[in-house]
Short mmCIF file of C-alpha atoms and ligand atoms in Angstrom, two decimals:
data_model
loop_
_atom_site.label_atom_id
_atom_site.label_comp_id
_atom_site.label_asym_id
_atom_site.label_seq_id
_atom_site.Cartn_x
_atom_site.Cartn_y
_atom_site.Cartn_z
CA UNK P 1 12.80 14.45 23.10
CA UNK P 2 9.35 15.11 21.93
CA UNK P 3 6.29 13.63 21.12
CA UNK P 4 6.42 14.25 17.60
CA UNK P 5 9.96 12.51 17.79
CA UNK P 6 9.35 9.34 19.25
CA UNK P 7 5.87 9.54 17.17
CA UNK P 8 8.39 9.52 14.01
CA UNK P 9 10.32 6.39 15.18
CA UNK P 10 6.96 4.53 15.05
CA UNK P 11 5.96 5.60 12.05
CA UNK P 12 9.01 4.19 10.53
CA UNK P 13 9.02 1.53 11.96
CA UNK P 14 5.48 0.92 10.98
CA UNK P 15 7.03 1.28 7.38
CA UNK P 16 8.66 -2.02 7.80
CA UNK P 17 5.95 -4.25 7.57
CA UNK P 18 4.02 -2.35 5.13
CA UNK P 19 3.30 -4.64 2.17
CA UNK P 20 3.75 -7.83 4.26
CA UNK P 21 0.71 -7.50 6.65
CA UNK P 22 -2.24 -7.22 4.84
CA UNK P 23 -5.52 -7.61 5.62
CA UNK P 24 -4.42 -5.88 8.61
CA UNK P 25 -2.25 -2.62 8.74
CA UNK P 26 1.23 -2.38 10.16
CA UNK P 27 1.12 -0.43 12.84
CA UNK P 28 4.27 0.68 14.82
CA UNK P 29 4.94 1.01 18.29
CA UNK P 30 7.98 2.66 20.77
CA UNK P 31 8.40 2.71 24.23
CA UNK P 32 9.72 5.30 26.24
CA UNK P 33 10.99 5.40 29.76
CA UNK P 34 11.93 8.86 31.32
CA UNK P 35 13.53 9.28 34.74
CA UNK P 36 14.90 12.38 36.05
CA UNK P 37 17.55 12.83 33.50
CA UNK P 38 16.73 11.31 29.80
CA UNK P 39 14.59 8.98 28.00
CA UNK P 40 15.27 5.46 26.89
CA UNK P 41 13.92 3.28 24.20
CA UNK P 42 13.00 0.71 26.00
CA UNK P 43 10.80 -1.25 23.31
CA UNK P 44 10.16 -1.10 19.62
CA UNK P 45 7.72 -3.59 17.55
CA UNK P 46 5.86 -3.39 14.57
CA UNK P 47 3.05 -5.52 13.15
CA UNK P 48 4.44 -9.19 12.07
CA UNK P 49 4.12 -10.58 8.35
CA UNK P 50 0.52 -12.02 7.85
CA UNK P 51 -0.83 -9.74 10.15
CA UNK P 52 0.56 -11.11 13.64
CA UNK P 53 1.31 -10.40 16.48
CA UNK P 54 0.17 -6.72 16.90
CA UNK P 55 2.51 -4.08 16.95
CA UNK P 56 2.38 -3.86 21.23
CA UNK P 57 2.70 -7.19 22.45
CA UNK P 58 5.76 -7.38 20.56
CA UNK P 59 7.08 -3.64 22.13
CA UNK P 60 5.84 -4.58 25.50
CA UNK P 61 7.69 -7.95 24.79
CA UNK P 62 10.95 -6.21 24.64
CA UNK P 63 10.54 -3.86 27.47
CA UNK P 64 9.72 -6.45 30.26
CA UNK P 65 9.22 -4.85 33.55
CA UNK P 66 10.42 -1.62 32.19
CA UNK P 67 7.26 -0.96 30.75
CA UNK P 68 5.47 0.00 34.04
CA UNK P 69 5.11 3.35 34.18
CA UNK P 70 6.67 4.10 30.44
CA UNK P 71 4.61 6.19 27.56
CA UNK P 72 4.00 3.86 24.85
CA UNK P 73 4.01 5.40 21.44
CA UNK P 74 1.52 3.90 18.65
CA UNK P 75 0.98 4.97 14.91
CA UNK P 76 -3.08 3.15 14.73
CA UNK P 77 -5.11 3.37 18.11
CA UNK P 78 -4.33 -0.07 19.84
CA UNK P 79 -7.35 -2.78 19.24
CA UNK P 80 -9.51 -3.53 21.74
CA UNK P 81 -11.41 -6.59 20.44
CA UNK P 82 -10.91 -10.14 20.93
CA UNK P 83 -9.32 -11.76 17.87
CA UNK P 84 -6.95 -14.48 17.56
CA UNK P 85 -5.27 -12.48 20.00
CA UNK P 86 -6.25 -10.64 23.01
CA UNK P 87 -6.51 -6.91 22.93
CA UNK P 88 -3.34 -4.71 22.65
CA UNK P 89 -5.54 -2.61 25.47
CA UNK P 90 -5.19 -5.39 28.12
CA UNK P 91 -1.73 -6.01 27.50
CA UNK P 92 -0.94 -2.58 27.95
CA UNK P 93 -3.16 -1.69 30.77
CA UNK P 94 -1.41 -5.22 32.39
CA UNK P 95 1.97 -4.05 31.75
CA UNK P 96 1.33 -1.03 33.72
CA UNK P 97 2.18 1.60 31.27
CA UNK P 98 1.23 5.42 32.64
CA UNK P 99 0.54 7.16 29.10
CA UNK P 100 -0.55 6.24 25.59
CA UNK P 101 0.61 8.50 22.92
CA UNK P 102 -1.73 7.36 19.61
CA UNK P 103 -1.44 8.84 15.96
CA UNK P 104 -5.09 8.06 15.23
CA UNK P 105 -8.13 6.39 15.92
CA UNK P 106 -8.34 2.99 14.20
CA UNK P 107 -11.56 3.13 11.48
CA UNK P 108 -11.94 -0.75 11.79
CA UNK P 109 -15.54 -0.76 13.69
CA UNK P 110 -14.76 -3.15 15.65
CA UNK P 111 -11.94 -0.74 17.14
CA UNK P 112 -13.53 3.07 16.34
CA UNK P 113 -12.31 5.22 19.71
CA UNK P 114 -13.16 1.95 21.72
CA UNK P 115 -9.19 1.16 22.34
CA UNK P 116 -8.43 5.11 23.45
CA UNK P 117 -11.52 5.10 26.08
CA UNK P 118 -10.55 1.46 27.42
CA UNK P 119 -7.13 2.99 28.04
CA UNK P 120 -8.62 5.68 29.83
CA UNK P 121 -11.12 4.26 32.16
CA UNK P 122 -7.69 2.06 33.56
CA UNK P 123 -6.34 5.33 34.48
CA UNK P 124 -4.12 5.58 31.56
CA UNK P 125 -3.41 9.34 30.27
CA UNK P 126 -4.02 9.07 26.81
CA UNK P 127 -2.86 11.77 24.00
CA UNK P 128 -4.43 11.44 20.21
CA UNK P 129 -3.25 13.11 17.66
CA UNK P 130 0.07 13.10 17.19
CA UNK P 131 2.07 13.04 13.88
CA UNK P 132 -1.90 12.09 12.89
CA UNK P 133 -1.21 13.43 9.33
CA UNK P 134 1.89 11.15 8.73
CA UNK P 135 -0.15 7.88 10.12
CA UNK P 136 -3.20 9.18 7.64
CA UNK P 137 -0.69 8.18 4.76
CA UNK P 138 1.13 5.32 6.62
CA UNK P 139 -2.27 3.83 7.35
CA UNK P 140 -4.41 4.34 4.36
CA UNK P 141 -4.56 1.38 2.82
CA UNK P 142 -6.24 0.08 5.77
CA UNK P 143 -8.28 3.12 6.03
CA UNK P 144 -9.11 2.76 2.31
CA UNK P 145 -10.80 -0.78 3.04
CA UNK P 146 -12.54 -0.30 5.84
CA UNK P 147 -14.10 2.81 4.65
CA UNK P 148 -14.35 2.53 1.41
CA UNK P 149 -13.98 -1.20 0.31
CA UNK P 150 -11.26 -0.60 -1.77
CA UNK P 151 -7.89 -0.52 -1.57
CA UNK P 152 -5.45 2.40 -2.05
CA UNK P 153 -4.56 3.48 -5.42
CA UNK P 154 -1.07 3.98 -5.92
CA UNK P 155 -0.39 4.99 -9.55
CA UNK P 156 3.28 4.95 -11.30
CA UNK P 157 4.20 6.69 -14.30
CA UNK P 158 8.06 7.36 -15.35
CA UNK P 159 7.48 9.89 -17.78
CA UNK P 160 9.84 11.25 -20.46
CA UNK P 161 11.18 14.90 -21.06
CA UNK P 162 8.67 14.48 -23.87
CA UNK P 163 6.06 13.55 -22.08
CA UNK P 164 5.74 9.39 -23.05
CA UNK P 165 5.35 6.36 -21.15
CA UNK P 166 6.55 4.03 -23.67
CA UNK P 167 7.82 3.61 -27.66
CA UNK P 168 5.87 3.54 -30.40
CA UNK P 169 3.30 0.90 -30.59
CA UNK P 170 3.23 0.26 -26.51
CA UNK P 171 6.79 -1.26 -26.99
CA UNK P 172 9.07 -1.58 -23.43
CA UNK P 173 11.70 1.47 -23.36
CA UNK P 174 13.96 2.26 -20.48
CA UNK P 175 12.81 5.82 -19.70
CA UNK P 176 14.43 6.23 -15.88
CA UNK P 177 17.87 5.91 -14.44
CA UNK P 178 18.87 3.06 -11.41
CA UNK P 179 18.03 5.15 -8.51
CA UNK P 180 14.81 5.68 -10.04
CA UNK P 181 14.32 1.72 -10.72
CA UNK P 182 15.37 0.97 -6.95
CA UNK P 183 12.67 3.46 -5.87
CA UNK P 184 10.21 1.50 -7.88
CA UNK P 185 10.96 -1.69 -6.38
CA UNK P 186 10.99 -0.60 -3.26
CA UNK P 187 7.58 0.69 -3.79
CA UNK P 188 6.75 -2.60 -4.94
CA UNK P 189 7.72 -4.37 -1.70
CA UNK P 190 5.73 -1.74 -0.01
CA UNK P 191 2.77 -2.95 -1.67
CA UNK P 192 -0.06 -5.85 -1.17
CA UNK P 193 -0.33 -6.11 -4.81
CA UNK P 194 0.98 -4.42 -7.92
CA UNK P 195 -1.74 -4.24 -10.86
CA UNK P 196 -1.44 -3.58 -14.59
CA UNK P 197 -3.13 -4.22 -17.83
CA UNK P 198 -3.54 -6.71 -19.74
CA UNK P 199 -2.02 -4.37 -23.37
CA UNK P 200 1.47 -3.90 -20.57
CA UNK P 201 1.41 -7.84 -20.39
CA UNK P 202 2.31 -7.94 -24.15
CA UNK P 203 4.35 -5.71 -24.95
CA UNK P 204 6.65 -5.75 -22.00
CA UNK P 205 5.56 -9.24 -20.42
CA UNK P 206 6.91 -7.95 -17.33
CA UNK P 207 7.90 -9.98 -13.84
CA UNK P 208 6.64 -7.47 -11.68
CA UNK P 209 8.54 -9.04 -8.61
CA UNK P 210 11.16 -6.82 -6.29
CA UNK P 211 14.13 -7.48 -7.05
CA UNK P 212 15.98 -5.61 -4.43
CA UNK P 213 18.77 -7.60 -2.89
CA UNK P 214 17.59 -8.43 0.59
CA UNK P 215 14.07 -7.94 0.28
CA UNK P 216 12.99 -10.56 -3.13
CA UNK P 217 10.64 -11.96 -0.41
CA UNK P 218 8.77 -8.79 -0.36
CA UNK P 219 7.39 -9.50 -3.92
CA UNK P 220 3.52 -8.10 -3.61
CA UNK P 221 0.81 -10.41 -5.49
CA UNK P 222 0.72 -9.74 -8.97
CA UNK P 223 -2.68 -8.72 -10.68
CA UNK P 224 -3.82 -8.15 -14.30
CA UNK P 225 -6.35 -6.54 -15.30
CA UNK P 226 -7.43 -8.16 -18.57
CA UNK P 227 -10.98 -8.52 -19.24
CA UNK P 228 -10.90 -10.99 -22.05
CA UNK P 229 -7.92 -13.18 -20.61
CA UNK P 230 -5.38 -12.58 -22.99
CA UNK P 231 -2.50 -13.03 -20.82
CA UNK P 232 -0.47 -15.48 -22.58
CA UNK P 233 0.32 -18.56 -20.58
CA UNK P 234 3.98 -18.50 -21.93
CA UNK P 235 3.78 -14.99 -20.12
CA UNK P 236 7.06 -15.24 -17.54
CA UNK P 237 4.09 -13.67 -15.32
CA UNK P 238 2.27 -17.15 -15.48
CA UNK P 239 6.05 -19.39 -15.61
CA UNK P 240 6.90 -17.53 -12.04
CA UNK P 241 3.08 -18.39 -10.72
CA UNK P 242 4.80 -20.71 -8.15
CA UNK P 243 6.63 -18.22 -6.63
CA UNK P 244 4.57 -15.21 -6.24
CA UNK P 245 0.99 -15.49 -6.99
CA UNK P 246 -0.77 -13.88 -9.66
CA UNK P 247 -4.16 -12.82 -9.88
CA UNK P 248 -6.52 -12.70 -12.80
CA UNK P 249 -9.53 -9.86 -13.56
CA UNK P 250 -11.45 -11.09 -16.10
CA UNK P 251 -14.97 -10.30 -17.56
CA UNK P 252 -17.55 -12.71 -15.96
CA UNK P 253 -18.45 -12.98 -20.05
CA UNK P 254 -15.12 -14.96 -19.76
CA UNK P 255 -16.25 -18.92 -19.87
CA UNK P 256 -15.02 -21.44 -17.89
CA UNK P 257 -13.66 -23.80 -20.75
CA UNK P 258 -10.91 -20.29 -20.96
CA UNK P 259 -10.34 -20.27 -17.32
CA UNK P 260 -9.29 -23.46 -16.98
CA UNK P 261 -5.74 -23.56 -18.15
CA UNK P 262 -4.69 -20.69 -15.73
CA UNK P 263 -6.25 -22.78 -12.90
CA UNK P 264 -4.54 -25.81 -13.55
CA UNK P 265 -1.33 -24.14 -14.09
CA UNK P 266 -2.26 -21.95 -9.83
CA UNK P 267 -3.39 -18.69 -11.02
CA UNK P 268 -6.52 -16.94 -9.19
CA UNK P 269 -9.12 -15.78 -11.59
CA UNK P 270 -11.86 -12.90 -10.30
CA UNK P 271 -14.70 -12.72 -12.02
CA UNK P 272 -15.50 -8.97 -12.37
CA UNK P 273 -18.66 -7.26 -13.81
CA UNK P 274 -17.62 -5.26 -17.11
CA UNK P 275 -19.18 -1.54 -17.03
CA UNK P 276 -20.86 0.17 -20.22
CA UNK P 277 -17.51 -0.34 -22.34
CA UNK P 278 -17.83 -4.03 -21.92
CA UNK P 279 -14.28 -4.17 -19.99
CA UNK P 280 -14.21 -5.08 -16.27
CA UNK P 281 -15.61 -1.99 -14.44
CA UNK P 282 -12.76 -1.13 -11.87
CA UNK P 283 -14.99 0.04 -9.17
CA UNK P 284 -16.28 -3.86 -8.64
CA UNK P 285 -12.44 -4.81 -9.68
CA UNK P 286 -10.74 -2.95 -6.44
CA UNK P 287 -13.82 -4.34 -4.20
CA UNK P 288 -12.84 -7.36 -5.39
CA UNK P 289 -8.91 -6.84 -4.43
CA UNK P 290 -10.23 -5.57 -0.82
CA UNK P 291 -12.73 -8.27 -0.16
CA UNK P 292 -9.64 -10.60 -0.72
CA UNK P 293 -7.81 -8.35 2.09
CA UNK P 294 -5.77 -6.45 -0.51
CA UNK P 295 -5.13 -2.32 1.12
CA UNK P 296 -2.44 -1.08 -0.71
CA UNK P 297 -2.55 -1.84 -4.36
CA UNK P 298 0.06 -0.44 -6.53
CA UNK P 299 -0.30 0.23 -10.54
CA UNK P 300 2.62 0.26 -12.95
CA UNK P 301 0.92 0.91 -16.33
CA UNK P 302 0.13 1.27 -18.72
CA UNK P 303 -1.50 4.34 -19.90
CA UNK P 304 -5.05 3.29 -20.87
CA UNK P 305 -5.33 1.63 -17.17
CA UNK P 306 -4.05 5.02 -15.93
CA UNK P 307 -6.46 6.80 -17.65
CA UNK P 308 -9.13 5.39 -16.88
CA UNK P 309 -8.20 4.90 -13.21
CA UNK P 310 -7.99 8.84 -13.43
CA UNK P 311 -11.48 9.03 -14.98
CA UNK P 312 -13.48 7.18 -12.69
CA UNK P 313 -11.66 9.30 -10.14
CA UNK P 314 -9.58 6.39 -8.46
CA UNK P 315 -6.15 7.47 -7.85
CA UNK P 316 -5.18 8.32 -4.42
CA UNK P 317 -1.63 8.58 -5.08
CA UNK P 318 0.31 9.25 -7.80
CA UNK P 319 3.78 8.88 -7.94
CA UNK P 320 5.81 10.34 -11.30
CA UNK P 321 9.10 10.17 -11.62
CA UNK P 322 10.27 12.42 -14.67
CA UNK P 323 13.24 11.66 -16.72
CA UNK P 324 14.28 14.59 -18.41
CA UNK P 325 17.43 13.16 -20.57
CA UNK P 326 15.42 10.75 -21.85
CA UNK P 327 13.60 11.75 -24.85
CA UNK P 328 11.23 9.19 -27.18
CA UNK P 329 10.93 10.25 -30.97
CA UNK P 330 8.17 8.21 -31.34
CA UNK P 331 6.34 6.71 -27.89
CA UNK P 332 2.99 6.04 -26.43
CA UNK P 333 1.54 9.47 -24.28
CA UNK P 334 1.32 9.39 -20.77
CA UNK P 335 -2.34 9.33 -19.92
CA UNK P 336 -4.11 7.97 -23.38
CA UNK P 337 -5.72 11.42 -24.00
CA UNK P 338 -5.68 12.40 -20.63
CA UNK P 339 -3.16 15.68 -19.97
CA UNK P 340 -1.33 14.71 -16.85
CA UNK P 341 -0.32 18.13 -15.76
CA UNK P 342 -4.08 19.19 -15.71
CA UNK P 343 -5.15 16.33 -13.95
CA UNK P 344 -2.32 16.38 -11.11
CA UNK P 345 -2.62 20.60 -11.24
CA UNK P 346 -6.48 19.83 -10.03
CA UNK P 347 -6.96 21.23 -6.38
CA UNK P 348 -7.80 17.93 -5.33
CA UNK P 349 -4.21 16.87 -5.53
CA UNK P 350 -1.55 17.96 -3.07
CA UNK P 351 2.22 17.83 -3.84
CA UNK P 352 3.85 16.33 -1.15
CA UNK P 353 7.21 14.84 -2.02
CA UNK P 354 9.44 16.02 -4.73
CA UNK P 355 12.87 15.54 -5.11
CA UNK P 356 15.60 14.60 -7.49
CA UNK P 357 16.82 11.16 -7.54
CA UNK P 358 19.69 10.52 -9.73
CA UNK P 359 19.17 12.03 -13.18
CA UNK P 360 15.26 12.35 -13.24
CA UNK P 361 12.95 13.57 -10.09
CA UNK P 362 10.32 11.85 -8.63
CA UNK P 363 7.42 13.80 -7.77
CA UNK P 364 4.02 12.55 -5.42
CA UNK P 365 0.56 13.83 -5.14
CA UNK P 366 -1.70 12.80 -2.61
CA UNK P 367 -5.57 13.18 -3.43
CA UNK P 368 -7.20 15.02 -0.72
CA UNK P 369 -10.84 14.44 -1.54
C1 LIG B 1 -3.18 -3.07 16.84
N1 LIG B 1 -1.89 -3.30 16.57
O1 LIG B 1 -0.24 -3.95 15.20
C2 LIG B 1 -2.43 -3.90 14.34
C3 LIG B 1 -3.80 -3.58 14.62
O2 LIG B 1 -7.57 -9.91 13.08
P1 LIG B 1 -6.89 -9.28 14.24
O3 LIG B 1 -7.39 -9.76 15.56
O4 LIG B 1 -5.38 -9.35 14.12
O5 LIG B 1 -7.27 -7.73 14.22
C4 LIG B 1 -7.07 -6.99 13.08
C5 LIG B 1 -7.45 -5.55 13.36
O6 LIG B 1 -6.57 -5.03 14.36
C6 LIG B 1 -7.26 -4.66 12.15
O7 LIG B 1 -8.43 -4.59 11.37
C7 LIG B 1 -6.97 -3.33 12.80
O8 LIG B 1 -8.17 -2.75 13.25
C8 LIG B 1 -6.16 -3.72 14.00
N2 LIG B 1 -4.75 -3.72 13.67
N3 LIG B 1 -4.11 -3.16 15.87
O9 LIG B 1 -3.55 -2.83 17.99
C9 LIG B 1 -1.45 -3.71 15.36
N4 LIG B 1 -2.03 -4.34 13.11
ZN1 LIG B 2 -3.80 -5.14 18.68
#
């Protein structure tokens, strides 16, 4: 089998830990033995909740002695620093592995081409490259903070064959079928955090947990953006605080005689600069989210957050599943006086998934630039 295929098998497995390993990425990693007539899969690991063990250690861990001489496959170029750990490099140069197949080079500085050339100087035949485009998206949110100091955007919007988000006066409506709610939550498990505003908070006081049988443990942190702290503590976002944390954005106008009730009762509140509208400017409010390790941060509403995410230019991803049986006399529109088709028809986003699922479709773009 090829490159690209065993490539693939990391990359999924990488998937697995997505959500669960932040500040770090989850990487994923396959080992491959070939004698004279097939290949094996000797090893398979991906990175472990929390960040650790590495993706290799745990591969090589699984292939013993069979890893001399294998090609080891790896979706993020393997470290080559000293953490809490030692280097993936030296276990794999120790394990005597002949080739290293690597999706991409890892952007964290203390990494940058340094784990490739490592590899090589031990006599290891190293390949970059491969299914590179694949471990771009797999690996953004990591990319997203080291680069940029933020994490990735993720937007969600399940839109109705009329084009609205919600009912009239930002009530809670059921706009998508069960497939398309399973999708969600699986999303949300995929996620370091899942954010919305504070006007989505009252009117749908929403749990924002995954409640996927199997996976409930896989619940991202749960952040509000609400400038003023409105968030009532009744909210069954505040009641659940003991289970899966929640995280506050509030003005830094916001006193400390208001703060304290949300403290006492576990919740995090970030202080957050407020731009020339005098709500929390969300450029300082995602460099908040990534200086607290957060790298994949989704956002489930509602449509003024949306908007203005889209304004300031701030959504990587955006992920719209359309419902086109459902139709809302009288609703709240998508994007607050944003047009969504114009902003997703903009060059700089790329269709790359669309598909049907159940009765509605889901649809993602991927920003390019
Ligand atoms: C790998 N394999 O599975 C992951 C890597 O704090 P540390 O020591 O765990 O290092 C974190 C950095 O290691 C992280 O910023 C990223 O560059 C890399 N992640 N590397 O070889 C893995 N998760
Ligand atoms: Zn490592």
């Amino acid at each position: 089998m090829s490159d690209e295929t065993y490539m693939n098998a990391a990359l999924s497995i990488a998937r697995r830990g997505l959500g669960q390993t932040w500040p770090n990425p989850s990487v994923g990693c396959v080992i491959v033995r070939t004698d004279s007539t097939h290949s094996t899969i000797v090893g398979r690991g991906w990175t472990q909740p929390g960040g650790r063990p590495h993706a290799e250690p745990i591969a090589l861990g699984e292939a013993g002695e069979a890893a001399r001489g294998a090609t080891t496959y790896v979706s993020l170029e393997p470290c080559a620093h000293y953490g809490q750990t030692a280097p993936c490099t030296k276990s794999l140069i120790e394990a005597g592995v002949s080739r290293v197949v690597s999706a991409m080079e890892d952007p964290d500085p203390r990494v940058a081409g340094r784990g490739h050339r490592q590899l090589e100087e031990a006599g290891i035949d190293v390949t970059i490259g491969v299914g590179a485009a694949a471990a771009m998206r797999a690996n953004a949110g990591h990319v997203s903070r080291i680069r940029r100091g933020r994490p990735h955007v993720q937007l969600k919007l399940a839109v109705s064959g009329n084009g609205m988000i919600g009912g009239a006066g930002r009530t809670s409506v059921r706009i998508t079928g069960p497939e398309a709610g399973r999708a969600v939550h699986m999303m949300r498990a995929e996620a370091d955090a899942i954010m919305v505003g504070i006007g989505t908070v009252l009117s749908d006081d929403p749990v924002l947990t995954c409640r996927l049988a199997g996976i409930e443990h896989r619940s991202p942190v749960r952040v509000v953006a609400d400038s003023r702290l409105r968030t009532p503590l009744s909210s069954r976002l505040i009641q659940t605080v003991g289970t899966v944390p929640v995280w506050i954005l509030v003005s830094e106008a916001v006193s400390d005689d208001e703060t304290r009730p949300y403290l006492d009762a576990g919740v995090e509140i970030i202080r957050v600069p407020e731009d020339t509208s005098n709500v929390i400017s969300l450029p300082f409010a995602l460099a908040a989210l990534a200086a607290r390790g957060i790298t994949r941060l989704m956002v489930e509403g509602g449509a003024g957050l949306a908007a203005a995410l889209f304004r300031g230019n701030l959504v990587d991803e955006a992920v719209i599943f359309d419902a086109p049986e459902t139709h809302i006399a009288e609703g709240t529109k998508a994007l607050a006086g944003l047009d969504l088709d114009t902003v997703l028809g903009h060059d700089r986003y790329r269709l790359i998934e669309d598909r049907a699922i159940g009765p509605d479709r889901k649809r993602v773009f991927w920003r390019e630039s």
